[in-house]
Amino acid sequence: GLASKSSFVYFAYASHQVSSMGDRETSNHSEMTDFILIGFRVGYELHLLLFLIFLLVYVMILLGNIGMMAIIMIDPQLNTPMYFFLGNLSFVDLFYSSVIAPKAMSNFWSESKSISFAGCVVQVFLFALFLATEGFLLAAMAYDRFIAICNPLLYSVQMSPRLCTQLVAGSYFCGCITSVLQTSMTFTLSFCASRAIDHFYCDIRPLQRLSCSDLFVHRMLSFILSIIIILPTIIVIVVSYMYIVSTVLKIRSTEGRKKAFSTCSSHLGVVSVLYGAVFFMYLTPDRFPELSKVASLCYSLVTPMLNPLIYSLRNKDVKEALKKLLEKKNAIL
């Protein structure tokens, strides 16, 4: 009873706020008023549970990714291209989850659940930037594994520090261009119907639903842009793995095969989790906003939490580095 009453009171309050914003805004479509993040449509008891889940997951993201970056920086044995990419992946994961989680958690306890227009633009921009960068980084990592397994003798020559730096810088650059285009396209729309975003952060699709502009051109451009980002990265990953698999199958010894493939299994796990969640989100019809929230929860918080776990549990080098670090710490104590 209390839960439904409180959620009813909140929705009455939110709709009142939205209608007053609507009145204020009829004079000017793009007047910069706050948005309201509706979040999850659940009762009060579940709100608390969701908040605790968010908090736990975010703490794991912080510990896992900062820990991974620290180990890679401290241990000289991890001074290789693969770990240089992995360090950057941890950095990206840490930041794009931080764009969403703190605001989402504070909104669980906020009466107004509002986010400023500028705050919304920043959230869309940074989230798109880091998510696109992660896609390009995963493609660079697939190329790195391809060279390591298919041309092991030329590995140190081909994957030079200069090339690695260029690949990472290129990933951020492509992510940035993608994000600038996506964000500017989204915020040139007129938001005249409502200011209540049916999501727990500012995302492009829920924002499109609030617009009264003609969305056909916008959706086409958005789709083309997604294809331009996702397709090349998927092609690089798939082609790299086709070569890797054919090379691994030529290895006579089972031990050799296992060793060659174990270096790839972590990367494959990360790729599957991220792309699985992204496709799930894009294939979810607009009629089911709650389902698309679950999908975006997967890639905005679950992926950054799982990545360090996948790499540390599946990886001998990281385990060894951790063991060494703990032994050093015990020796000091």
XYZ file of C-alpha atoms in Angstrom:
333
model
C 0.000 0.000 0.000
C 2.696 2.450 1.084
C 4.846 1.625 -1.938
C 2.061 2.171 -4.451
C 0.972 5.329 -2.617
C 4.504 6.761 -2.642
C 5.019 5.894 -6.310
C 1.627 7.435 -7.122
C 2.562 10.606 -5.220
C 5.879 10.716 -7.074
C 4.236 10.277 -10.504
C 1.646 12.941 -9.695
C 4.515 15.212 -8.667
C 6.567 14.331 -11.780
C 3.618 14.897 -14.113
C 2.903 18.220 -12.407
C 6.534 19.219 -12.926
C 6.476 18.091 -16.528
C 3.244 19.947 -17.288
C 4.570 23.150 -15.700
C 7.738 22.743 -17.766
C 5.644 22.167 -20.835
C 3.747 25.433 -20.210
C 6.990 27.282 -19.690
C 8.372 25.849 -22.839
C 5.658 26.291 -25.431
C 7.087 29.735 -26.155
C 10.476 28.272 -27.055
C 11.141 24.680 -28.105
C 14.761 24.565 -27.063
C 14.554 26.505 -23.813
C 17.005 24.756 -21.528
C 14.956 23.302 -18.681
C 15.783 20.247 -16.616
C 14.900 16.710 -17.625
C 13.443 14.168 -15.205
C 14.954 10.666 -15.063
C 12.094 8.314 -14.216
C 14.427 5.368 -13.540
C 12.917 1.983 -12.747
C 9.154 1.809 -12.245
C 9.237 -0.203 -9.027
C 7.857 0.062 -5.474
C 9.778 1.581 -2.573
C 11.094 -1.760 -1.206
C 12.581 -2.690 -4.582
C 14.039 0.817 -4.864
C 16.217 0.120 -1.843
C 17.289 -3.263 -3.222
C 18.143 -1.715 -6.604
C 20.141 1.030 -4.902
C 22.166 -1.566 -2.965
C 22.767 -3.589 -6.170
C 23.948 -0.431 -7.988
C 26.220 0.429 -5.054
C 27.732 -3.070 -4.858
C 28.290 -3.280 -8.620
C 29.840 0.211 -8.743
C 32.218 -0.575 -5.853
C 33.269 -3.756 -7.714
C 33.811 -1.703 -10.888
C 36.032 0.765 -8.998
C 38.054 -1.930 -7.235
C 38.361 -4.204 -10.298
C 39.354 -1.584 -12.845
C 41.585 0.578 -10.636
C 43.205 -2.652 -9.385
C 43.779 -3.867 -12.941
C 45.351 -0.534 -14.012
C 47.566 -0.518 -10.895
C 48.829 -4.089 -11.483
C 49.593 -3.328 -15.147
C 51.541 -0.186 -14.176
C 53.459 -1.800 -11.288
C 54.435 -5.180 -12.774
C 57.183 -4.862 -15.426
C 56.260 -8.302 -16.823
C 52.900 -6.889 -17.909
C 54.614 -4.221 -19.988
C 53.353 -5.766 -23.254
C 50.946 -4.551 -25.979
C 48.133 -6.814 -24.749
C 48.239 -5.287 -21.252
C 48.665 -1.771 -22.592
C 45.314 -2.255 -24.370
C 43.816 -3.914 -21.296
C 44.852 -0.965 -19.102
C 43.072 1.381 -21.489
C 40.019 -0.902 -21.521
C 39.904 -0.692 -17.702
C 40.218 3.100 -17.903
C 37.302 3.315 -20.385
C 35.165 0.916 -18.300
C 35.841 2.896 -15.146
C 34.838 6.171 -16.745
C 31.757 5.220 -18.675
C 30.227 3.485 -15.667
C 31.089 6.590 -13.582
C 29.156 8.739 -16.068
C 26.007 6.785 -15.116
C 26.174 5.054 -11.728
C 26.650 7.997 -9.279
C 23.790 10.025 -10.826
C 21.517 6.964 -10.996
C 22.252 6.168 -7.324
C 21.617 9.745 -6.150
C 18.317 9.716 -8.067
C 17.073 6.784 -5.984
C 16.897 9.223 -3.052
C 16.041 12.403 -4.926
C 12.520 13.838 -4.829
C 12.688 15.647 -8.158
C 14.872 13.049 -9.982
C 15.940 15.895 -12.255
C 19.061 16.297 -14.379
C 19.961 19.646 -15.938
C 19.935 20.090 -19.719
C 23.744 20.537 -19.675
C 24.119 17.499 -17.409
C 22.074 15.446 -19.854
C 24.206 16.591 -22.826
C 27.402 15.700 -20.919
C 26.022 12.273 -19.993
C 25.035 11.450 -23.580
C 28.359 12.750 -24.918
C 30.653 10.938 -22.453
C 28.699 7.687 -22.523
C 28.710 7.579 -26.351
C 32.422 8.537 -26.365
C 33.539 5.758 -24.005
C 31.216 3.095 -25.425
C 32.386 3.698 -29.015
C 36.021 3.838 -27.832
C 35.552 0.457 -26.127
C 34.327 -1.049 -29.427
C 37.422 0.213 -31.277
C 39.744 -0.903 -28.447
C 38.306 -4.430 -28.574
C 39.016 -4.491 -32.331
C 42.622 -3.362 -31.677
C 42.945 -6.125 -29.068
C 41.659 -8.718 -31.555
C 44.310 -7.550 -34.063
C 46.951 -7.835 -31.313
C 45.926 -11.453 -30.576
C 45.922 -12.214 -34.324
C 49.536 -11.019 -34.684
C 50.591 -12.812 -31.458
C 49.231 -16.183 -32.619
C 49.580 -16.025 -36.403
C 52.962 -14.179 -36.614
C 54.614 -14.817 -33.229
C 58.154 -14.249 -34.536
C 57.286 -10.793 -35.859
C 55.099 -9.856 -32.876
C 57.500 -7.494 -31.092
C 58.377 -5.785 -34.402
C 54.808 -5.436 -35.696
C 53.151 -4.482 -32.403
C 55.658 -1.717 -31.685
C 54.949 0.752 -28.832
C 54.348 3.382 -31.517
C 51.662 1.323 -33.282
C 49.991 0.446 -29.961
C 49.851 4.120 -28.983
C 48.449 5.007 -32.421
C 45.761 2.301 -32.165
C 44.669 3.496 -28.714
C 44.747 7.180 -29.728
C 42.795 6.239 -32.886
C 40.176 4.453 -30.745
C 39.639 7.568 -28.614
C 39.612 9.800 -31.691
C 36.977 7.668 -33.493
C 34.966 7.469 -30.263
C 35.107 11.242 -29.947
C 33.955 11.911 -33.531
C 31.127 9.369 -33.141
C 30.044 10.972 -29.889
C 30.110 14.536 -31.242
C 27.890 13.469 -34.165
C 25.462 11.426 -32.010
C 25.168 14.123 -29.330
C 24.726 17.048 -31.712
C 22.123 15.097 -33.699
C 20.193 14.227 -30.514
C 20.152 17.714 -29.011
C 19.152 19.506 -32.207
C 15.766 17.783 -31.791
C 12.895 19.790 -30.286
C 11.694 18.424 -26.967
C 8.180 19.742 -26.704
C 5.996 16.921 -25.461
C 7.449 16.057 -22.070
C 10.645 16.289 -20.054
C 10.349 12.903 -18.323
C 12.989 10.497 -19.672
C 11.845 6.905 -19.155
C 15.316 5.654 -18.213
C 17.870 5.799 -15.379
C 20.284 7.963 -17.424
C 20.141 10.257 -20.465
C 20.199 7.900 -23.426
C 19.583 8.613 -27.095
C 16.539 6.368 -27.643
C 14.472 7.564 -24.652
C 15.336 11.159 -25.625
C 14.092 10.533 -29.170
C 10.736 9.450 -27.711
C 10.323 12.899 -26.113
C 10.890 14.735 -29.366
C 8.263 16.233 -31.630
C 10.714 16.618 -34.523
C 10.489 14.325 -37.531
C 12.560 11.368 -36.407
C 12.861 9.532 -39.730
C 16.010 11.343 -40.916
C 17.436 11.354 -37.395
C 16.882 7.608 -36.955
C 18.348 6.866 -40.386
C 21.487 8.905 -39.594
C 21.719 7.265 -36.168
C 21.425 3.810 -37.730
C 24.041 4.607 -40.425
C 26.396 5.923 -37.737
C 25.923 2.758 -35.644
C 26.656 0.628 -38.716
C 29.802 2.690 -39.455
C 31.069 2.106 -35.894
C 29.893 -1.426 -35.185
C 30.470 -3.069 -38.581
C 34.219 -2.370 -39.043
C 34.992 -3.358 -35.445
C 33.011 -6.603 -35.812
C 34.685 -7.349 -39.173
C 38.168 -6.859 -37.650
C 37.253 -9.104 -34.679
C 35.640 -11.852 -36.813
C 38.415 -11.922 -39.452
C 41.123 -11.929 -36.746
C 39.462 -14.883 -35.029
C 39.004 -16.793 -38.295
C 42.776 -16.592 -38.811
C 43.439 -17.389 -35.128
C 41.201 -20.487 -35.166
C 42.727 -21.810 -38.403
C 46.252 -21.271 -36.972
C 45.390 -22.884 -33.615
C 43.885 -25.929 -35.367
C 47.204 -26.467 -37.204
C 49.072 -26.767 -33.881
C 49.793 -30.464 -33.323
C 50.037 -30.636 -29.521
C 46.911 -30.272 -27.396
C 48.947 -28.323 -24.839
C 50.055 -25.841 -27.500
C 46.480 -25.412 -28.710
C 45.244 -24.794 -25.176
C 47.972 -22.245 -24.511
C 47.335 -20.380 -27.774
C 43.608 -20.240 -27.255
C 43.720 -19.351 -23.551
C 45.214 -15.946 -24.455
C 42.130 -15.269 -26.591
C 39.375 -16.669 -24.402
C 39.333 -13.621 -22.075
C 39.047 -11.230 -24.998
C 36.306 -13.338 -26.584
C 34.401 -13.324 -23.284
C 34.545 -9.520 -23.042
C 33.507 -9.079 -26.695
C 30.559 -11.469 -26.266
C 29.273 -9.708 -23.135
C 29.501 -6.202 -24.624
C 28.141 -6.913 -28.112
C 25.488 -9.283 -26.743
C 24.149 -6.526 -24.477
C 24.311 -3.853 -27.215
C 22.415 -6.035 -29.709
C 19.877 -7.008 -27.050
C 19.318 -3.317 -26.353
C 18.964 -2.352 -30.045
C 16.642 -5.263 -30.780
C 14.340 -4.456 -27.842
C 11.211 -2.769 -29.237
C 10.284 0.706 -27.937
C 7.110 -0.831 -26.477
C 9.185 -2.416 -23.684
C 11.160 0.394 -22.028
C 11.762 -1.715 -18.883
C 13.444 -4.415 -20.967
C 15.722 -1.908 -22.683
C 16.667 -0.569 -19.203
C 17.789 -4.072 -18.237
C 19.807 -4.339 -21.471
C 21.502 -0.987 -20.937
C 22.186 -1.989 -17.333
C 24.106 -4.956 -18.774
C 26.489 -2.891 -20.856
C 26.660 0.212 -18.669
C 27.414 -1.560 -15.373
C 27.640 -5.360 -15.752
C 30.257 -5.289 -18.557
C 32.676 -2.939 -16.704
C 32.280 -5.138 -13.609
C 32.897 -8.401 -15.485
C 35.851 -7.290 -17.655
C 38.505 -7.215 -14.877
C 37.068 -10.459 -13.455
C 37.175 -12.230 -16.838
C 40.774 -11.086 -17.402
C 42.058 -11.812 -13.904
C 40.398 -15.222 -13.570
C 41.250 -16.439 -17.064
C 44.753 -15.067 -17.138
C 47.919 -16.599 -15.729
C 50.019 -13.409 -16.005
C 47.528 -11.307 -14.044
C 47.213 -14.040 -11.387
C 51.012 -14.226 -11.084
C 51.303 -10.415 -10.808
C 48.619 -10.403 -8.099
C 50.396 -13.187 -6.194
C 53.701 -11.286 -6.362
C 52.031 -8.098 -5.173
C 50.407 -9.866 -2.205
C 53.688 -11.601 -1.287
C 55.477 -8.214 -1.361
C 52.750 -6.715 0.849
C 53.041 -9.605 3.355
C 56.820 -9.235 3.406
C 56.463 -5.522 4.224
C 53.932 -6.301 6.973
